[in-house]
Short mmCIF file of C-alpha atoms in Angstrom, two decimals:
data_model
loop_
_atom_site.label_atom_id
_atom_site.label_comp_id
_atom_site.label_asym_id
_atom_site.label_seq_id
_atom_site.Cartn_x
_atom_site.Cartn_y
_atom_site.Cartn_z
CA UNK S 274 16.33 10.26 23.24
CA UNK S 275 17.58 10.21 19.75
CA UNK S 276 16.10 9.31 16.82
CA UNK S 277 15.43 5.21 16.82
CA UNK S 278 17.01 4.62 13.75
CA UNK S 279 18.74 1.30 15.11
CA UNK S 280 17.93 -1.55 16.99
CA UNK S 281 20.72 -3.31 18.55
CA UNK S 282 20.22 -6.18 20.37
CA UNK S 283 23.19 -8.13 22.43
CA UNK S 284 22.32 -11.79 24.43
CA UNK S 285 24.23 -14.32 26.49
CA UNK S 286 22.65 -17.70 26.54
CA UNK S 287 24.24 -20.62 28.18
CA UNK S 288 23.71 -24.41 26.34
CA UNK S 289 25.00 -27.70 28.33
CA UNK S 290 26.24 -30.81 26.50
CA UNK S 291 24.56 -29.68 23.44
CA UNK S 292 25.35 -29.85 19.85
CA UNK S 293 23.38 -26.11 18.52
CA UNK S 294 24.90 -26.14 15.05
CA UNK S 295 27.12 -29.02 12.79
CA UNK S 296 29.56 -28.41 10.00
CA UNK S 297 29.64 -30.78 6.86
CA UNK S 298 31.63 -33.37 9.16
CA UNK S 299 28.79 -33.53 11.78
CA UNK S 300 31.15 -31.64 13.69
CA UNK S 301 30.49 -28.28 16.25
CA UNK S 302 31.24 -25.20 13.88
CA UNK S 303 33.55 -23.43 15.15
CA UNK S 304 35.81 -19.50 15.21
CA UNK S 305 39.01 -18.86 16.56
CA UNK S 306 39.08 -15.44 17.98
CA UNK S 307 41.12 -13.88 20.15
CA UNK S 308 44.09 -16.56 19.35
CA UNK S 309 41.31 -18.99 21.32
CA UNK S 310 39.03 -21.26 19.69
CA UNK S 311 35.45 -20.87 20.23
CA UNK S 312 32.28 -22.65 19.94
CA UNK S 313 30.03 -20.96 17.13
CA UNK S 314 26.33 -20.71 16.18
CA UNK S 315 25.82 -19.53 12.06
CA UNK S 316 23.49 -16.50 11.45
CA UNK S 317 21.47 -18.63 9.37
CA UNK S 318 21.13 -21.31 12.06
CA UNK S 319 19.80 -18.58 14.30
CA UNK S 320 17.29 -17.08 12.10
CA UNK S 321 15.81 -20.41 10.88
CA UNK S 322 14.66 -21.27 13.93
CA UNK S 323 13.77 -17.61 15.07
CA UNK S 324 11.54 -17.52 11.28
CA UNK S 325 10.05 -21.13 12.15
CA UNK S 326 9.46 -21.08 15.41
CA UNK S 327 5.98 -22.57 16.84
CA UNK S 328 5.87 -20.38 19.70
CA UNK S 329 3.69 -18.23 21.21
CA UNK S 330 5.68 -15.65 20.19
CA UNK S 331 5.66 -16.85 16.51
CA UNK S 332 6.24 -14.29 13.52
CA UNK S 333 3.49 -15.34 11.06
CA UNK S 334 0.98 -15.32 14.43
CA UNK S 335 1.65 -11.53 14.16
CA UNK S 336 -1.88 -9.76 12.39
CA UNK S 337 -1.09 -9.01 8.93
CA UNK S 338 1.78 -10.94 8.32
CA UNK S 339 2.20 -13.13 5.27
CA UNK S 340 3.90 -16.50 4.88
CA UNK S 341 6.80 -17.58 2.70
CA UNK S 342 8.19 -20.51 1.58
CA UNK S 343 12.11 -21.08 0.61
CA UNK S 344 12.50 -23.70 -2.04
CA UNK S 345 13.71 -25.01 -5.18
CA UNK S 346 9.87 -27.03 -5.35
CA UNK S 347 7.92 -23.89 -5.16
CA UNK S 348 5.92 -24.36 -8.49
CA UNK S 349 5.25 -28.08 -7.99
CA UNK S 350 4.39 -28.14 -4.41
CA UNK S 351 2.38 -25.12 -4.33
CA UNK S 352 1.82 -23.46 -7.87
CA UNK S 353 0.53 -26.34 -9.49
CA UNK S 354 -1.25 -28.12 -6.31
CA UNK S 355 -4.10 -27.93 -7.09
CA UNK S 356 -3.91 -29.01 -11.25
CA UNK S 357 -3.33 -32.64 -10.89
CA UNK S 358 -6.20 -33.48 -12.97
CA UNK S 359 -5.15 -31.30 -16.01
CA UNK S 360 -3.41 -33.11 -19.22
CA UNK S 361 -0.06 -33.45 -18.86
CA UNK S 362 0.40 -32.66 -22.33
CA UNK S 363 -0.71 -29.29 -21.31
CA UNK S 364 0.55 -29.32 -17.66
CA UNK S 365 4.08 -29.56 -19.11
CA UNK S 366 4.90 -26.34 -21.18
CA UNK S 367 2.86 -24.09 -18.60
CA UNK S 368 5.22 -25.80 -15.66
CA UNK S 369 8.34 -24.90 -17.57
CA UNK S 370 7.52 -21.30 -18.19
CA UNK S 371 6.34 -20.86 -14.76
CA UNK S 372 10.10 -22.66 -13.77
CA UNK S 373 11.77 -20.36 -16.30
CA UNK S 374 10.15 -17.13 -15.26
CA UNK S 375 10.96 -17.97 -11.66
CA UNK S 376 14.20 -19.78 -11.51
CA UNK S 377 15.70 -18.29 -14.74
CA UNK S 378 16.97 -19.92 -18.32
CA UNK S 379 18.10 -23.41 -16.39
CA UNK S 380 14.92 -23.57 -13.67
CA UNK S 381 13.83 -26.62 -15.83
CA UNK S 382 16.75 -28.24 -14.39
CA UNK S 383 15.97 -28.84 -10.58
CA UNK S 384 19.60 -29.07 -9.58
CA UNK S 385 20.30 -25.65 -11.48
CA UNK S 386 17.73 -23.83 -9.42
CA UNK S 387 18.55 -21.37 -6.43
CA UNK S 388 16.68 -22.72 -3.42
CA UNK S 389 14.33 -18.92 -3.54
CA UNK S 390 12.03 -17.49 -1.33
CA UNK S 391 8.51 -16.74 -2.39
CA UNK S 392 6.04 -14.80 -0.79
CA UNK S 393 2.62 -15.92 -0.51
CA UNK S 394 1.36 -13.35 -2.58
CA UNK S 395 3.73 -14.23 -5.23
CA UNK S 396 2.80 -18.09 -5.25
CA UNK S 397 -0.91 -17.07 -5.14
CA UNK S 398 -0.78 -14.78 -8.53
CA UNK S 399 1.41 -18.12 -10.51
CA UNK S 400 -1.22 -20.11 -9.53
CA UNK S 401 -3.78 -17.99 -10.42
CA UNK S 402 -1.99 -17.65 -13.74
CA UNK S 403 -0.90 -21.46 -14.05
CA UNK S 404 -5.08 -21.97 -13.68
CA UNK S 405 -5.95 -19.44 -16.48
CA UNK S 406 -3.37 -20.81 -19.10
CA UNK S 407 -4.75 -24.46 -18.39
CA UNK S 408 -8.08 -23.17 -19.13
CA UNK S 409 -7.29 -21.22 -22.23
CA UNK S 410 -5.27 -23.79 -23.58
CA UNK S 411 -8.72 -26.16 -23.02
CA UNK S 412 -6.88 -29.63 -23.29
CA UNK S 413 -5.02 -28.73 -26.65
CA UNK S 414 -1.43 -29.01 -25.79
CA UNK S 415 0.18 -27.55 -29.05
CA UNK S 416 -2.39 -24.14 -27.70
CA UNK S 417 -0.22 -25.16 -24.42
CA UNK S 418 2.84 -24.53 -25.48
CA UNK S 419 2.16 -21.29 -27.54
CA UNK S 420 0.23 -19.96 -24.77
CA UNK S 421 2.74 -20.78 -22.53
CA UNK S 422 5.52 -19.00 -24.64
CA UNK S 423 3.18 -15.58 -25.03
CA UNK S 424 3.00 -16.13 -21.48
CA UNK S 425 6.96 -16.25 -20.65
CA UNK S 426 8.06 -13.29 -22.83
CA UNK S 427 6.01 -10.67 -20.47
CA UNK S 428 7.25 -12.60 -17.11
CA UNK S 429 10.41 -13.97 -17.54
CA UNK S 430 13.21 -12.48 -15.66
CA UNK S 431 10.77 -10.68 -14.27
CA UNK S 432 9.94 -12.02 -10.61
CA UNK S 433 8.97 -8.08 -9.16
CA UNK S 434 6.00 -8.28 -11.59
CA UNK S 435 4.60 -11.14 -10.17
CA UNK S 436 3.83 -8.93 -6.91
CA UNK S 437 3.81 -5.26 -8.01
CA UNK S 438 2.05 -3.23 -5.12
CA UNK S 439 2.07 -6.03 -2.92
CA UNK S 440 2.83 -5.10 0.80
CA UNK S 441 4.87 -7.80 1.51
CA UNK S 442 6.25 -9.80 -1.91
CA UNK S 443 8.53 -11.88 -0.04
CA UNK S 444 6.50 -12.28 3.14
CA UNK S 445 7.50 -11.40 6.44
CA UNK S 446 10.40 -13.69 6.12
CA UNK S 447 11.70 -11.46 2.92
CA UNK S 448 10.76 -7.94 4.79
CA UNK S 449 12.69 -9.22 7.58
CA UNK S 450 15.83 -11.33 6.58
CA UNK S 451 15.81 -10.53 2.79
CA UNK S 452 16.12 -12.23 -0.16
CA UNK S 453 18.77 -12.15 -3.08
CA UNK S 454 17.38 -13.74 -7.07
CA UNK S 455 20.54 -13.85 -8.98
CA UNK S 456 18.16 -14.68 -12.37
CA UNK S 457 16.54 -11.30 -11.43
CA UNK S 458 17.90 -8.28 -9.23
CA UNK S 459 15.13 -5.94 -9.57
CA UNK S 460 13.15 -8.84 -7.52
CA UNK S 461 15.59 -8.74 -4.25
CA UNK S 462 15.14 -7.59 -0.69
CA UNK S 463 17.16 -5.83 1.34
CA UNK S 464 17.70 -7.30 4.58
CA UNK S 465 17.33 -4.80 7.46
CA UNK S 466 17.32 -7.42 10.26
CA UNK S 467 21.36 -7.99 10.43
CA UNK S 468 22.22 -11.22 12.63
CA UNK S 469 26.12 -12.05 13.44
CA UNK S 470 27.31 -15.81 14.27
CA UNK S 471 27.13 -16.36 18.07
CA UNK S 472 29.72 -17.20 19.66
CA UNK S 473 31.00 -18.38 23.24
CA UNK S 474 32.72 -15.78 25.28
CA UNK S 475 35.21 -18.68 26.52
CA UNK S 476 37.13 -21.14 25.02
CA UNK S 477 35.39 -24.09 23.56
CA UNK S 478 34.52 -26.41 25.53
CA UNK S 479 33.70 -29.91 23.90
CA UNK S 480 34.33 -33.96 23.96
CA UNK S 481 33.81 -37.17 22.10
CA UNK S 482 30.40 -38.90 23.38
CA UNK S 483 30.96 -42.46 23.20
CA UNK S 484 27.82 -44.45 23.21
CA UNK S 485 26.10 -47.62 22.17
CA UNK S 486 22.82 -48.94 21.11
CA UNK S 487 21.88 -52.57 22.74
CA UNK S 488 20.13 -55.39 20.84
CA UNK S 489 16.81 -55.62 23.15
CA UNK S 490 16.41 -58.97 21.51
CA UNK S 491 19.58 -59.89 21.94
CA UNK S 492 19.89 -63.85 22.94
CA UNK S 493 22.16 -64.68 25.83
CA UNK S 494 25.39 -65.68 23.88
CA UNK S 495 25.51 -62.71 21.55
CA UNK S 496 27.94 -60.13 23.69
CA UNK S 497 28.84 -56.58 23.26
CA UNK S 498 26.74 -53.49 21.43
CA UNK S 499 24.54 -54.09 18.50
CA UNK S 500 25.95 -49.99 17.82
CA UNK S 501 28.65 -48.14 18.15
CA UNK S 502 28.94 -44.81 17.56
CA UNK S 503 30.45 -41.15 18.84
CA UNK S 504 28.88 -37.93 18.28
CA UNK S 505 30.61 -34.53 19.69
CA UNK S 506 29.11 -32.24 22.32
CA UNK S 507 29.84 -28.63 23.14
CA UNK S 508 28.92 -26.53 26.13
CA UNK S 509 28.62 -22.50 26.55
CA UNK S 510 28.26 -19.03 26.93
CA UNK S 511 27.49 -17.41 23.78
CA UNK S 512 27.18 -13.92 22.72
CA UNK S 513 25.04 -12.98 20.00
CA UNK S 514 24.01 -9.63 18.26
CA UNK S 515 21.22 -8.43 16.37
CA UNK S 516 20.96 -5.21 14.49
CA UNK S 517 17.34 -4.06 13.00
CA UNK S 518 17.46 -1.60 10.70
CA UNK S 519 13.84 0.54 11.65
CA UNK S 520 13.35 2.45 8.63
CA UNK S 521 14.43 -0.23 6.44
CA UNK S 522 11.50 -2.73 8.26
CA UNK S 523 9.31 -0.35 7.94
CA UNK S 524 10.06 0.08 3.84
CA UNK S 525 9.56 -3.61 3.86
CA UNK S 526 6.44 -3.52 5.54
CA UNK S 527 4.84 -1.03 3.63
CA UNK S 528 5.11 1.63 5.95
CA UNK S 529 3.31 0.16 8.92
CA UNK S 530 4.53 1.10 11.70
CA UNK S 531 2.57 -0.48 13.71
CA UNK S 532 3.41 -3.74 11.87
CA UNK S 533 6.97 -3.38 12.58
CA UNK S 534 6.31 -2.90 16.28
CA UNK S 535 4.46 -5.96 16.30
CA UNK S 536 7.47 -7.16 14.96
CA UNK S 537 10.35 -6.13 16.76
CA UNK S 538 8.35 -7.19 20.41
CA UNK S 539 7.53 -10.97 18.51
CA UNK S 540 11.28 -10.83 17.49
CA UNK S 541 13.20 -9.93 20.63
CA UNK S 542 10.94 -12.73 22.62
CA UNK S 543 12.11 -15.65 19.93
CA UNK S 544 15.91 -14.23 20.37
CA UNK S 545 15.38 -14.46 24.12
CA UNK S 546 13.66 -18.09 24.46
CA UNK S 547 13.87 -19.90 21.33
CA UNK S 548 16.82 -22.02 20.93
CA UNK S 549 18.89 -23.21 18.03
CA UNK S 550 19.77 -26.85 18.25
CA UNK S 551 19.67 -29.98 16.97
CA UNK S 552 19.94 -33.76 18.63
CA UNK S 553 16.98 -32.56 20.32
CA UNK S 554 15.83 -36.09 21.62
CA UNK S 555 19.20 -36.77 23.17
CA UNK S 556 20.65 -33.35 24.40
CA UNK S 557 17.31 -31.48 25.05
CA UNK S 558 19.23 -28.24 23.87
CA UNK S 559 16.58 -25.76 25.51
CA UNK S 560 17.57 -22.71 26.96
CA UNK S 561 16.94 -18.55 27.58
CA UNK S 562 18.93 -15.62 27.58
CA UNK S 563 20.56 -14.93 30.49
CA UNK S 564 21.29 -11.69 29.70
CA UNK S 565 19.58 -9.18 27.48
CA UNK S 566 20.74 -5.62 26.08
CA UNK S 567 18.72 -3.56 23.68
CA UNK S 568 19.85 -0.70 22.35
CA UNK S 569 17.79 2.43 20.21
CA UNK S 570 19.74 5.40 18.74
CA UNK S 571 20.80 6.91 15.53
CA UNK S 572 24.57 6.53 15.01
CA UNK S 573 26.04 3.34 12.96
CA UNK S 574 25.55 0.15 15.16
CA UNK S 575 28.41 -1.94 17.17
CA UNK S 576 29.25 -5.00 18.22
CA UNK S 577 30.44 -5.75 21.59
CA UNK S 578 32.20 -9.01 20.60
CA UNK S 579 35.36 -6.68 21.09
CA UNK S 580 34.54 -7.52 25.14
CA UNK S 581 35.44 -11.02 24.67
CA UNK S 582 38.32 -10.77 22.46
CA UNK S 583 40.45 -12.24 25.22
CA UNK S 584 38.32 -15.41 27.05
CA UNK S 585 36.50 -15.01 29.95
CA UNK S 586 35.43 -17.29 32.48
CA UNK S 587 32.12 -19.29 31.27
CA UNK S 588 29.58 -17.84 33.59
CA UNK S 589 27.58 -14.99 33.11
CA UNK S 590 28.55 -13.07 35.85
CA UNK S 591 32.17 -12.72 34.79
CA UNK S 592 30.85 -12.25 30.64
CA UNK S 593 28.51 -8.79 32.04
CA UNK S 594 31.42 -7.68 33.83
CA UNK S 595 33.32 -7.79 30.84
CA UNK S 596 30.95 -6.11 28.33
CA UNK S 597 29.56 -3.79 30.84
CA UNK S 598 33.46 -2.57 31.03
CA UNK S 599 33.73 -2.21 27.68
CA UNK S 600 30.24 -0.55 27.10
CA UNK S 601 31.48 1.62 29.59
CA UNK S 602 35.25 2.41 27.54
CA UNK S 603 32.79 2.75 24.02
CA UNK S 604 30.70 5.34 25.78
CA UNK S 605 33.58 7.65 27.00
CA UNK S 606 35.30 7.81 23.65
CA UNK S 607 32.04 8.17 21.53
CA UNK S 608 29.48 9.13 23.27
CA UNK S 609 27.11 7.99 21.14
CA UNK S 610 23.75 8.02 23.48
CA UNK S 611 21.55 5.00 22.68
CA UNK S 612 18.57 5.00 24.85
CA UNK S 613 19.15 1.35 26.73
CA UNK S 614 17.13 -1.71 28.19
CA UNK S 615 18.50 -4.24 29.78
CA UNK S 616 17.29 -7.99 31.16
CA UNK S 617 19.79 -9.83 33.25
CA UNK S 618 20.38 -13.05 35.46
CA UNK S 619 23.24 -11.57 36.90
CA UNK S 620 23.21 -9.00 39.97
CA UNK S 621 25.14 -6.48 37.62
CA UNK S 622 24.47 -2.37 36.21
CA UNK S 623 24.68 -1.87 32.77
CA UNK S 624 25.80 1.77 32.12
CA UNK S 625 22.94 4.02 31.33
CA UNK S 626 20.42 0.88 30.97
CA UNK S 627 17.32 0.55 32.98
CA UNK S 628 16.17 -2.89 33.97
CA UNK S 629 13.23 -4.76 33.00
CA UNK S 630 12.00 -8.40 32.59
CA UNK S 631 11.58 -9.72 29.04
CA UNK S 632 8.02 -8.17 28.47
CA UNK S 633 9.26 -4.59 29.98
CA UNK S 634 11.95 -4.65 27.34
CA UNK S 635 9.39 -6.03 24.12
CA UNK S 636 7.66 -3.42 25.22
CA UNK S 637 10.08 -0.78 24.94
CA UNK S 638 11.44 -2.11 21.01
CA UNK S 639 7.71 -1.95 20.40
CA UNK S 640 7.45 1.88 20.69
CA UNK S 641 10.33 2.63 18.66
CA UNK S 642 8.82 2.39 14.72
CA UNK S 643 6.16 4.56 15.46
CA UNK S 644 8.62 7.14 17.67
CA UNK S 645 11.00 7.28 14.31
CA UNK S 646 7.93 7.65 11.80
CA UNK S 647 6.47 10.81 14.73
CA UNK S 648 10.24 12.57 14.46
CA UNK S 649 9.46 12.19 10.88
CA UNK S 650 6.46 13.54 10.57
#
């Protein structure tokens, strides 16, 4: 087996009258590919809902993980939660240093801020901070604002300081999906869990609901719908990939291997069964993976979106068929020899893949941070 370096992780997942993802006009997004326009799911639809998921399966259930939170309300919310009862006079300059030092020149300015991610390390030490300026500053608010001042000169643009030698700065949610402060570089996180839009292997398939809502008090001579209203809904086969960078988790985890384990066997289970969606009251947009292939090896990841560059029938026999075939094509001209698992709904051999159920293949992504950190040893 070679060296685990990558994860790659392909899924089909069918959805039914369903409308997963909207674009500013409330519309399906969509991607025309292959001269054929497709149905499409963003990357950051996908890992929202894989990041908050209240599953069993759930990342911050995982022992050792940190939280996060990704806001522009950080300091108000959290920071300062708990220092309602101090002046205001003094509340005030020690809020806008905090709002400086995180957010940059303009973070005074709520519609200036980025919407950041902080990790709850990093929310714990300003509010540990925000506490001991209130308290040196003892109800004087000119002392306030000098303190305050002192206070920004050592921190501002300066967000990595805030967590220096923390395992996880940005929380699980940073170590996995990343996180980019334009008012401070040295402060981002590279992303090693790399998530393409979905997409359905078929042309899109979509119409105009019609519907109404009825008066229920409605007296006998008042006729028609009390609403009207349309809404669009899609149904498909998507394809979606995943590509986890091992060593790059494991950097962001502080080394633990065993962490990132725990990790990758939580992740591939919210991939599998968690679905992206909204309208979930009247579409009930639930569904799993029909088909699952995981990947290990040590050569640079690809996609097999190539397989369904011209449609293909929206089932999932005739999708495996398809990528199986072109699997098949990538591994006679590269011959690149990933180690392979594979989970599917359809009566179909995936070249060089053993089959599993779900748990046999979290199992097997499970192994791999600890078999890369052995080679390196």
């Amino acid at each position: 087996m070679p060296d685990p370096r990558f994860l790659q992780i392909h899924f089909l997942a069918p959805y039914t009258a369903a409308l997963l993802n909207r674009d500013d006009a409330g519309l399906a997004k969509r991607l025309p590919y292959g001269g054929t326009l497709r149905t499409r799911v963003s990357s950051q639809c996908l890992k929202r809902h894989w990041r908050l998921a209240d599953d069993p399966h759930a990342l911050i259930r995982i022992a050792g993980a940190t939280d996060a939170f990704r806001s522009r309300e950080t300091i108000d919310r959290k920071v300062l939660a708990d220092l309602t009862e101090v002046d205001e006079a003094v509340l005030k300059p020690i809020r806008e240093a905090l709002l400086v030092a995180v957010y940059g020149d303009k973070g005074a300015d709520k519609k200036s801020r980025q919407t950041l991610l902080l990790g709850e390390v990093e929310v714990a030490y300003l509010a540990t901070e925000a506490k001991r300026l209130a308290a040196e500053a003892a109800g004087d608010g000119k002392a306030a604002q000098e303190i305050a001042k002192d206070w920004l000169k050592t921190h501002k643009a300066n967000l990595k300081a805030l967590s220096e030698g923390a395992k996880m700065p940005g929380g699980l949610t940073g170590a996995l999906f990343g996180r980019m402060v334009t008012s401070d570089p040295r402060a981002n996180i590279d992303a090693p869990v790399h998530v393409a839009h979905a997409f359905t292997v078929h042309a899109e398939e979509a119409e105009s609901d019609y519907f109404i809502a009825a008066d229920d008090l409605a007296r006998e001579e008042d006729t028609g719908a009390d609403t009207i209203q349309e809404t669009e809904l899609t149904s498909g086969l998507f394809y979606g990939y995943v590509v986890v960078d091992i060593p790059g988790l494991i950097a962001n985890l502080g080394g633990d291997a065993a962490l990132a384990g725990e990790v990758l066997h939580n992740l591939l289970y919210l991939i599998a069964e968690v679905s992206p969606g909204a309208k979930l009251g009247s579409t009930a947009p639930y569904s799993r993976a029909s088909f699952l292939l995981v990947e290990a090896g040590d050569r640079q990841p690809r996609t097999l979106a190539e397989a369904f560059r011209d449609a293909c029938a929206a089932s999932t026999a005739p999708a495996v068929a398809q990528l199986t075939a072109h699997l098949a094509a990538l591994d006679a001209a590269y011959a690149t020899g990933e180690t392979r698992r594979v989970m599917t709904l359809a009566n179909a051999d995936v070249p060089g893949a053993e089959r599993g159920s779900l748990a046999d293949l979290a199992g097997f992504v499970r192994t791999l941070p600890a078999q890369l950190s052995e080679s390196a040893a």
